[in-house]
Amino acid sequence: MHIPIFLQTFKESKNLKYCLLRLKELKIKYKIFYSFNGKLKKNHSLINKIYNSTKARSRIGREMSSSEIACAYGHIKIYEYIVKKKIKNSVIIEDDAFISKNLIKIIQKKINIIKKYDVVALSATSGFVYKKNKNFKYVEFCDFETHCNGTGGYIINLQTCKKILNENKGKVCTVPDWPLNFKKNKIKSGLLLPFNIVLINQNFSHLG
């Protein structure tokens, strides 16, 4: 059984068509989750309902932008679906990602790392990793020494989704919406090398 792929976007996104074309080209099945366009004034009342401003300021030292809130909320909705359906492992990508065909090997479980980690970053992200890499078939893997920060593409398991939802109570409180200290909550995270599983396409990421 393949690992399911969930695509996080919003209906007005100009990135979506490029991402869908790539998924079609690779013959990868997916399920779309629509958040909302945070830039539209009609959605600002929704932001007030789903955003925990106090927690956001305490965690990142500033208010989040409407677009950041909308994006993080999209991930929360996916976590809620994962928990409801009791999906053991999932791949989540955002619509400004350019997907490598190497992702096929992951969803077909040809890279046997899923059971060893809770969160696996599939694109280059901030955070320090340990110098010593672990070799797997097709790729190398680095454990994160610090908190990873980036949701362009990643694998996440059911237990971690439950922990995140229990912490944020369904409200956005940080960027990305991973409000947990991974180490304190015993969440094992890491980064796949090389950085070619999911690339954030800088040519059109600003269009969203």
Coordinates of N, CA and C in Angstrom, one line a residue:
M1 N 0.8 -1.2 0.0 CA 0.0 0.0 0.0 C 0.9 1.3 0.0
H2 N 0.6 2.2 -0.9 CA 1.4 3.4 -1.0 C 1.1 4.4 0.1
I3 N 2.0 5.2 0.4 CA 1.8 6.3 1.4 C 1.0 7.4 0.7
P4 N -0.1 7.9 1.2 CA -0.9 8.9 0.6 C -0.2 10.2 0.5
I5 N -0.5 11.0 -0.5 CA 0.0 12.4 -0.7 C -1.1 13.4 -0.6
F6 N -0.9 14.4 0.3 CA -1.9 15.5 0.5 C -1.3 16.8 0.0
L7 N -2.0 17.5 -0.8 CA -1.5 18.7 -1.4 C -2.3 19.9 -0.8
Q8 N -1.5 20.8 -0.2 CA -2.1 22.0 0.5 C -2.0 23.2 -0.4
T9 N -3.2 23.8 -0.6 CA -3.3 24.9 -1.5 C -4.5 25.8 -1.2
F10 N -4.9 26.7 -2.0 CA -6.1 27.5 -1.9 C -6.6 27.7 -3.4
K11 N -7.9 27.9 -3.5 CA -8.5 27.9 -4.8 C -8.0 29.0 -5.8
E12 N -7.6 30.1 -5.3 CA -7.1 31.2 -6.1 C -5.6 31.1 -6.5
S13 N -5.0 30.0 -6.0 CA -3.5 29.9 -6.1 C -3.1 29.8 -7.6
K14 N -2.1 30.6 -8.0 CA -1.6 30.5 -9.4 C -0.5 29.4 -9.5
N15 N -0.1 28.9 -8.4 CA 0.9 27.8 -8.4 C 0.3 26.5 -8.7
L16 N -1.0 26.3 -8.3 CA -1.6 25.0 -8.3 C -1.5 24.3 -9.6
K17 N -1.8 24.9 -10.7 CA -1.8 24.3 -12.0 C -0.5 23.6 -12.4
Y18 N 0.6 24.3 -12.0 CA 2.0 23.8 -12.2 C 2.2 22.5 -11.4
C19 N 1.8 22.6 -10.2 CA 2.0 21.4 -9.3 C 1.2 20.2 -9.8
L20 N -0.1 20.5 -10.2 CA -0.9 19.4 -10.7 C -0.4 18.8 -12.0
L21 N 0.2 19.6 -12.8 CA 0.8 19.1 -14.1 C 1.9 18.2 -13.8
R22 N 2.7 18.5 -12.8 CA 3.9 17.7 -12.4 C 3.4 16.4 -11.8
L23 N 2.4 16.4 -10.9 CA 1.9 15.2 -10.4 C 1.3 14.3 -11.4
K24 N 0.6 14.9 -12.4 CA 0.1 14.1 -13.5 C 1.2 13.5 -14.3
E25 N 2.2 14.2 -14.6 CA 3.4 13.7 -15.4 C 4.0 12.5 -14.7
L26 N 4.1 12.6 -13.4 CA 4.7 11.5 -12.6 C 3.7 10.4 -12.3
K27 N 2.5 10.6 -12.6 CA 1.4 9.6 -12.4 C 1.3 9.3 -10.9
I28 N 1.3 10.4 -10.1 CA 1.2 10.2 -8.7 C -0.2 10.6 -8.3
K29 N -0.9 9.8 -7.5 CA -2.2 10.1 -7.0 C -2.1 11.0 -5.8
Y30 N -3.1 11.8 -5.5 CA -3.0 12.8 -4.5 C -4.5 13.2 -4.0
K31 N -4.5 13.9 -2.9 CA -5.8 14.5 -2.4 C -5.5 15.9 -2.1
I32 N -6.3 16.8 -2.6 CA -6.2 18.3 -2.4 C -6.9 18.7 -1.2
F33 N -6.2 19.5 -0.4 CA -6.9 20.2 0.7 C -6.8 21.7 0.5
Y34 N -7.9 22.4 0.4 CA -8.0 23.8 0.2 C -8.1 24.6 1.5
S35 N -7.2 25.5 1.7 CA -7.3 26.4 2.8 C -8.0 27.6 2.2
F36 N -7.5 28.8 2.5 CA -8.2 30.0 2.0 C -7.1 31.1 1.6
N37 N -7.5 32.0 0.8 CA -6.5 33.1 0.5 C -6.5 34.2 1.6
G38 N -5.4 34.2 2.3 CA -5.4 35.1 3.4 C -5.3 36.6 3.0
K39 N -5.0 36.9 1.7 CA -4.9 38.2 1.3 C -6.3 38.9 1.0
L40 N -7.3 38.1 0.9 CA -8.6 38.6 0.6 C -9.3 39.1 1.8
K41 N -9.9 40.3 1.8 CA -10.5 40.9 3.0 C -11.7 40.1 3.5
K42 N -12.4 39.4 2.6 CA -13.6 38.6 3.0 C -13.2 37.5 3.9
N43 N -11.9 37.1 3.9 CA -11.5 36.0 4.8 C -10.9 36.4 6.1
H44 N -10.8 37.7 6.3 CA -10.2 38.2 7.6 C -10.9 37.9 8.8
S45 N -12.2 37.8 8.7 CA -13.0 37.4 9.9 C -12.7 35.9 10.3
L46 N -12.4 35.1 9.3 CA -12.1 33.7 9.6 C -10.7 33.7 10.3
I47 N -9.8 34.5 9.9 CA -8.5 34.6 10.6 C -8.6 34.8 12.1
N48 N -9.5 35.7 12.4 CA -9.7 36.0 13.9 C -10.2 34.8 14.7
K49 N -10.9 33.8 14.0 CA -11.4 32.6 14.7 C -10.4 31.5 14.8
I50 N -9.4 31.5 13.9 CA -8.5 30.3 13.9 C -7.1 30.7 14.3
Y51 N -6.8 31.9 14.6 CA -5.4 32.4 14.9 C -5.3 32.7 16.4
N52 N -4.3 32.2 17.0 CA -3.9 32.5 18.4 C -2.8 33.5 18.4
S53 N -3.1 34.7 18.5 CA -2.1 35.8 18.4 C -1.2 35.8 19.5
T54 N -1.7 35.5 20.7 CA -0.8 35.5 21.9 C 0.3 34.5 21.8
K55 N -0.1 33.3 21.4 CA 0.9 32.2 21.3 C 1.9 32.5 20.2
A56 N 1.4 33.1 19.1 CA 2.3 33.4 17.9 C 3.3 34.4 18.4
R57 N 2.9 35.4 19.1 CA 3.9 36.4 19.5 C 4.9 35.8 20.5
S58 N 4.5 34.9 21.3 CA 5.4 34.3 22.3 C 6.4 33.4 21.6
R59 N 6.0 32.8 20.5 CA 6.8 31.7 19.9 C 7.8 32.3 18.9
I60 N 7.3 33.3 18.1 CA 8.1 33.8 17.0 C 8.4 35.3 17.1
G61 N 7.9 35.9 18.2 CA 8.2 37.3 18.5 C 7.6 38.4 17.6
R62 N 6.5 38.0 16.9 CA 5.8 38.9 16.0 C 4.5 38.3 15.6
E63 N 3.6 39.2 15.0 CA 2.4 38.7 14.5 C 2.6 38.0 13.2
M64 N 1.8 37.0 12.9 CA 1.9 36.3 11.6 C 1.1 37.1 10.5
S65 N 1.6 37.0 9.3 CA 0.8 37.6 8.2 C -0.4 36.7 7.9
S66 N -1.3 37.3 7.2 CA -2.6 36.6 6.8 C -2.3 35.4 5.9
S67 N -1.3 35.5 5.1 CA -0.9 34.4 4.2 C -0.3 33.3 5.0
E68 N 0.6 33.6 6.0 CA 1.2 32.6 6.8 C 0.1 31.8 7.6
I69 N -0.8 32.6 8.1 CA -1.9 32.0 8.9 C -2.7 31.0 8.0
A70 N -3.1 31.4 6.8 CA -3.9 30.6 5.9 C -3.1 29.3 5.6
C71 N -1.8 29.4 5.3 CA -1.0 28.3 5.0 C -1.0 27.3 6.1
A72 N -0.7 27.8 7.3 CA -0.6 26.9 8.5 C -1.9 26.3 8.8
Y73 N -3.0 27.0 8.6 CA -4.3 26.4 8.8 C -4.6 25.3 7.9
G74 N -4.1 25.4 6.7 CA -4.3 24.3 5.7 C -3.6 23.0 6.2
H75 N -2.4 23.1 6.8 CA -1.8 22.0 7.4 C -2.5 21.4 8.5
I76 N -3.1 22.2 9.4 CA -3.9 21.8 10.5 C -5.1 20.9 10.0
K77 N -5.8 21.4 8.9 CA -6.9 20.6 8.4 C -6.5 19.3 7.9
I78 N -5.3 19.2 7.3 CA -4.8 17.9 6.9 C -4.5 17.0 8.1
Y79 N -3.9 17.5 9.1 CA -3.7 16.7 10.3 C -5.0 16.2 10.9
E80 N -6.0 17.0 10.9 CA -7.3 16.6 11.4 C -7.8 15.4 10.6
Y81 N -7.6 15.5 9.3 CA -8.1 14.4 8.4 C -7.3 13.1 8.7
I82 N -6.0 13.3 8.8 CA -5.1 12.1 9.1 C -5.5 11.4 10.4
V83 N -5.8 12.2 11.4 CA -6.2 11.6 12.7 C -7.6 11.0 12.5
K84 N -8.5 11.6 11.9 CA -9.8 11.1 11.7 C -9.8 9.7 10.9
K85 N -9.0 9.6 9.9 CA -8.9 8.4 9.1 C -7.8 7.4 9.6
K86 N -7.1 7.8 10.7 CA -6.1 7.0 11.3 C -5.0 6.5 10.3
I87 N -4.5 7.5 9.5 CA -3.5 7.2 8.5 C -2.1 7.2 9.1
K88 N -1.5 6.1 9.0 CA -0.2 5.9 9.8 C 0.9 6.8 9.3
N89 N 1.1 7.0 8.0 CA 2.1 7.9 7.5 C 1.6 8.7 6.3
S90 N 2.0 9.9 6.1 CA 1.5 10.7 5.0 C 2.6 11.6 4.5
V91 N 2.5 11.9 3.2 CA 3.4 12.9 2.6 C 2.5 14.2 2.3
I92 N 3.0 15.3 2.8 CA 2.3 16.6 2.6 C 3.2 17.5 1.8
I93 N 2.6 18.1 0.8 CA 3.4 19.1 0.0 C 2.6 20.3 -0.2
E94 N 3.2 21.5 -0.4 CA 2.6 22.7 -0.7 C 2.6 22.9 -2.2
D95 N 1.7 23.8 -2.7 CA 1.5 23.9 -4.1 C 2.7 24.7 -4.9
D96 N 3.6 25.2 -4.2 CA 4.8 25.8 -4.9 C 6.0 24.9 -4.9
A97 N 5.7 23.6 -4.8 CA 6.8 22.6 -4.8 C 6.9 22.0 -6.2
F98 N 8.2 21.8 -6.6 CA 8.4 21.0 -7.8 C 8.9 19.6 -7.3
I99 N 8.2 18.6 -7.8 CA 8.4 17.3 -7.2 C 9.3 16.5 -8.1
S100 N 10.3 15.9 -7.4 CA 11.2 15.0 -8.1 C 10.5 13.6 -8.3
K101 N 10.9 12.9 -9.3 CA 10.4 11.5 -9.5 C 10.9 10.6 -8.3
N102 N 11.9 11.0 -7.6 CA 12.4 10.3 -6.4 C 11.3 10.1 -5.4
L103 N 10.3 11.0 -5.4 CA 9.2 10.9 -4.5 C 8.4 9.6 -4.7
I104 N 8.4 9.1 -5.9 CA 7.7 7.9 -6.2 C 8.3 6.7 -5.3
K105 N 9.7 6.7 -5.2 CA 10.3 5.7 -4.4 C 9.9 5.8 -2.9
I106 N 9.6 7.0 -2.4 CA 9.2 7.2 -1.0 C 7.8 6.7 -0.8
I107 N 6.9 7.1 -1.7 CA 5.5 6.7 -1.5 C 5.3 5.2 -1.8
Q108 N 6.2 4.6 -2.5 CA 6.1 3.1 -2.7 C 6.9 2.4 -1.7
K109 N 7.4 3.1 -0.7 CA 8.1 2.6 0.5 C 9.4 1.8 0.1
K110 N 10.1 2.3 -1.0 CA 11.3 1.7 -1.4 C 12.5 2.3 -0.6
I111 N 12.2 3.5 0.0 CA 13.2 4.0 0.9 C 12.7 3.7 2.3
N112 N 13.3 2.8 3.0 CA 12.8 2.3 4.2 C 13.2 3.1 5.5
I113 N 12.7 4.3 5.6 CA 13.0 5.1 6.7 C 11.8 5.5 7.5
I114 N 10.6 5.3 6.9 CA 9.4 5.8 7.5 C 9.2 5.3 8.9
K115 N 9.4 4.1 9.2 CA 9.1 3.6 10.5 C 10.1 4.0 11.6
K116 N 11.2 4.7 11.1 CA 12.3 5.1 12.1 C 12.1 6.5 12.5
Y117 N 11.3 7.3 11.8 CA 11.2 8.8 12.1 C 9.8 9.2 12.1
D118 N 9.5 10.3 12.9 CA 8.2 10.9 13.0 C 7.9 11.9 12.0
V119 N 8.9 12.8 11.7 CA 8.8 13.9 10.7 C 10.1 13.8 9.8
V120 N 9.9 13.8 8.5 CA 11.0 13.7 7.6 C 10.9 14.9 6.6
A121 N 11.8 15.8 6.6 CA 11.8 16.9 5.7 C 12.3 16.5 4.3
L122 N 11.5 16.8 3.3 CA 11.8 16.3 1.9 C 12.4 17.5 1.1
S123 N 12.5 18.6 1.7 CA 13.1 19.8 1.0 C 14.1 20.5 1.9
A124 N 15.0 21.3 1.4 CA 16.0 22.0 2.2 C 15.2 22.9 3.1
T125 N 15.6 22.9 4.4 CA 14.9 23.7 5.4 C 16.0 24.2 6.4
S126 N 15.6 25.2 7.2 CA 16.5 25.7 8.2 C 16.6 24.7 9.4
G127 N 17.7 24.8 10.2 CA 17.9 24.0 11.3 C 19.2 23.3 11.2
F128 N 19.8 22.9 12.3 CA 21.1 22.2 12.3 C 20.9 20.7 12.3
V129 N 21.7 20.0 11.6 CA 21.7 18.6 11.5 C 23.0 18.0 12.0
Y130 N 23.0 16.8 12.5 CA 24.3 16.1 12.9 C 25.2 15.8 11.7
K131 N 26.5 15.9 11.9 CA 27.4 15.7 10.8 C 27.4 14.3 10.3
K132 N 27.2 13.3 11.1 CA 27.2 11.9 10.6 C 25.9 11.6 10.0
N133 N 25.9 11.2 8.7 CA 24.7 10.8 8.0 C 24.5 9.3 8.1
K134 N 23.2 8.9 7.8 CA 22.8 7.5 7.8 C 22.5 7.2 6.4
N135 N 23.1 6.1 5.9 CA 22.9 5.7 4.5 C 21.7 4.7 4.4
F136 N 20.8 5.1 3.4 CA 19.7 4.2 3.1 C 19.7 4.0 1.6
K137 N 18.9 3.1 1.1 CA 18.8 2.9 -0.3 C 18.4 4.2 -1.0
Y138 N 19.2 4.6 -2.0 CA 18.9 5.8 -2.9 C 19.3 7.1 -2.2
V139 N 19.3 7.2 -0.9 CA 19.5 8.5 -0.2 C 20.3 8.4 1.0
E140 N 20.7 9.5 1.6 CA 21.3 9.6 2.9 C 20.3 10.4 3.8
F141 N 20.5 10.2 5.1 CA 19.5 10.9 6.0 C 20.3 11.5 7.1
C142 N 19.9 12.8 7.5 CA 20.5 13.5 8.6 C 19.5 13.7 9.7
D143 N 19.9 13.3 10.9 CA 19.0 13.6 12.0 C 19.1 15.1 12.3
F144 N 18.0 15.8 12.7 CA 18.0 17.1 13.1 C 18.5 17.3 14.5
E145 N 19.5 18.2 14.7 CA 20.0 18.5 16.1 C 19.1 19.5 16.7
T146 N 18.5 20.4 15.9 CA 17.6 21.4 16.3 C 16.2 21.2 15.7
H147 N 15.3 22.1 15.9 CA 14.0 22.1 15.3 C 14.0 22.4 13.9
C148 N 13.4 21.5 13.0 CA 13.3 21.8 11.6 C 12.2 22.8 11.3
N149 N 12.3 23.5 10.3 CA 11.4 24.6 10.0 C 11.1 24.7 8.6
G150 N 10.1 24.1 8.1 CA 9.7 24.2 6.7 C 8.8 23.1 6.3
T151 N 7.7 23.5 5.7 CA 6.6 22.5 5.3 C 6.4 22.4 3.8
G152 N 7.4 22.8 3.0 CA 7.2 22.7 1.6 C 6.9 21.3 1.1
G153 N 7.6 20.3 1.8 CA 7.3 18.9 1.5 C 7.9 18.1 2.7
Y154 N 7.1 17.2 3.2 CA 7.5 16.4 4.4 C 6.7 15.1 4.6
I155 N 7.2 14.2 5.3 CA 6.5 13.0 5.7 C 6.1 13.2 7.2
I156 N 5.0 12.8 7.6 CA 4.6 12.9 9.1 C 3.7 11.7 9.4
N157 N 3.9 11.3 10.7 CA 3.1 10.1 11.1 C 1.9 10.5 12.0
L158 N 1.1 9.6 12.2 CA -0.2 9.8 12.9 C 0.0 10.3 14.3
Q159 N 1.0 9.7 15.0 CA 1.2 10.1 16.4 C 1.6 11.6 16.5
T160 N 2.4 12.1 15.6 CA 2.9 13.4 15.6 C 1.7 14.4 15.3
C161 N 0.9 14.0 14.4 CA -0.3 14.8 14.1 C -1.2 15.0 15.3
K162 N -1.4 13.9 16.1 CA -2.2 13.9 17.3 C -1.5 14.9 18.3
K163 N -0.2 14.8 18.4 CA 0.5 15.7 19.4 C 0.3 17.2 19.0
I164 N 0.5 17.5 17.7 CA 0.3 18.9 17.3 C -1.1 19.4 17.5
L165 N -2.1 18.6 17.2 CA -3.5 19.1 17.4 C -3.8 19.2 18.9
N166 N -3.2 18.4 19.7 CA -3.4 18.5 21.1 C -2.8 19.8 21.7
E167 N -1.7 20.2 21.1 CA -1.0 21.4 21.5 C -1.7 22.7 21.1
N168 N -2.1 22.7 19.8 CA -2.6 24.0 19.2 C -4.1 24.1 19.3
K169 N -4.8 23.0 19.7 CA -6.3 23.0 19.8 C -7.0 23.5 18.6
G170 N -6.4 23.2 17.4 CA -7.0 23.5 16.1 C -6.8 24.9 15.7
K171 N -5.9 25.7 16.4 CA -5.7 27.1 16.0 C -4.2 27.3 15.6
V172 N -4.0 28.2 14.7 CA -2.7 28.5 14.2 C -1.9 29.3 15.3
C173 N -0.7 28.9 15.5 CA 0.1 29.6 16.6 C 1.6 29.8 16.2
T174 N 2.0 29.3 15.1 CA 3.4 29.5 14.7 C 3.6 29.2 13.2
V175 N 4.8 29.5 12.7 CA 5.1 29.3 11.3 C 6.3 28.3 11.2
P176 N 6.2 27.2 10.5 CA 4.9 26.6 10.1 C 4.2 26.1 11.4
D177 N 3.1 25.5 11.2 CA 2.3 25.2 12.4 C 2.8 23.9 13.1
W178 N 4.0 23.9 13.5 CA 4.6 22.9 14.4 C 4.9 23.5 15.7
P179 N 3.9 23.6 16.6 CA 4.1 24.3 17.9 C 4.8 23.5 18.9
L180 N 5.3 22.3 18.6 CA 5.9 21.5 19.6 C 7.4 21.6 19.6
N181 N 8.0 21.4 20.7 CA 9.4 21.2 20.8 C 9.7 19.7 20.6
F182 N 10.2 19.4 19.4 CA 10.3 18.0 19.0 C 11.1 17.2 20.0
K183 N 12.2 17.7 20.5 CA 13.0 17.0 21.5 C 12.3 16.6 22.7
K184 N 11.6 17.7 23.3 CA 10.9 17.5 24.6 C 9.8 16.5 24.4
N185 N 9.2 16.5 23.2 CA 8.0 15.6 22.9 C 8.4 14.3 22.3
K186 N 9.8 14.0 22.2 CA 10.3 12.8 21.7 C 9.9 12.5 20.3
I187 N 9.9 13.6 19.5 CA 9.5 13.5 18.0 C 10.9 13.4 17.3
K188 N 11.1 12.3 16.6 CA 12.4 12.1 15.9 C 12.2 12.7 14.5
S189 N 13.1 13.7 14.1 CA 12.9 14.3 12.9 C 14.3 14.4 12.1
G190 N 14.2 14.5 10.8 CA 15.4 14.5 10.0 C 15.2 15.0 8.6
L191 N 16.3 15.0 7.8 CA 16.3 15.6 6.5 C 16.9 14.6 5.5
L192 N 16.2 14.4 4.4 CA 16.7 13.5 3.4 C 17.7 14.3 2.5
L193 N 18.8 13.6 2.1 CA 19.8 14.1 1.2 C 19.9 13.2 0.0
P194 N 20.1 13.7 -1.2 CA 20.3 15.1 -1.5 C 19.0 15.9 -1.5
F195 N 19.0 17.2 -1.6 CA 17.8 18.0 -1.6 C 17.1 18.0 -2.9
N196 N 16.7 16.8 -3.3 CA 16.0 16.8 -4.6 C 14.7 16.0 -4.6
I197 N 14.1 15.8 -3.4 CA 12.9 15.1 -3.4 C 11.7 16.1 -3.7
V198 N 11.7 17.2 -3.0 CA 10.8 18.2 -3.2 C 11.5 19.6 -3.2
L199 N 11.5 20.3 -4.3 CA 12.1 21.6 -4.5 C 11.1 22.7 -4.4
I200 N 11.3 23.7 -3.7 CA 10.5 24.9 -3.7 C 10.8 25.7 -4.9
N201 N 9.9 25.8 -5.8 CA 10.1 26.4 -7.1 C 10.1 28.0 -7.0
Q202 N 11.3 28.5 -6.9 CA 11.4 30.0 -6.7 C 10.9 30.8 -7.9
N203 N 10.8 30.2 -9.0 CA 10.3 30.9 -10.2 C 8.8 31.3 -10.1
F204 N 8.1 30.5 -9.3 CA 6.7 31.0 -9.2 C 6.1 30.9 -7.8
S205 N 7.0 30.7 -6.8 CA 6.4 30.6 -5.5 C 5.9 32.0 -5.0
H206 N 6.3 33.1 -5.6 CA 5.8 34.4 -5.2 C 4.3 34.6 -5.8
L207 N 3.9 33.8 -6.7 CA 2.6 34.0 -7.3 C 1.4 33.7 -6.4
G208 N 1.6 32.9 -5.4 CA 0.6 32.5 -4.5 C 0.0 33.6 -3.7

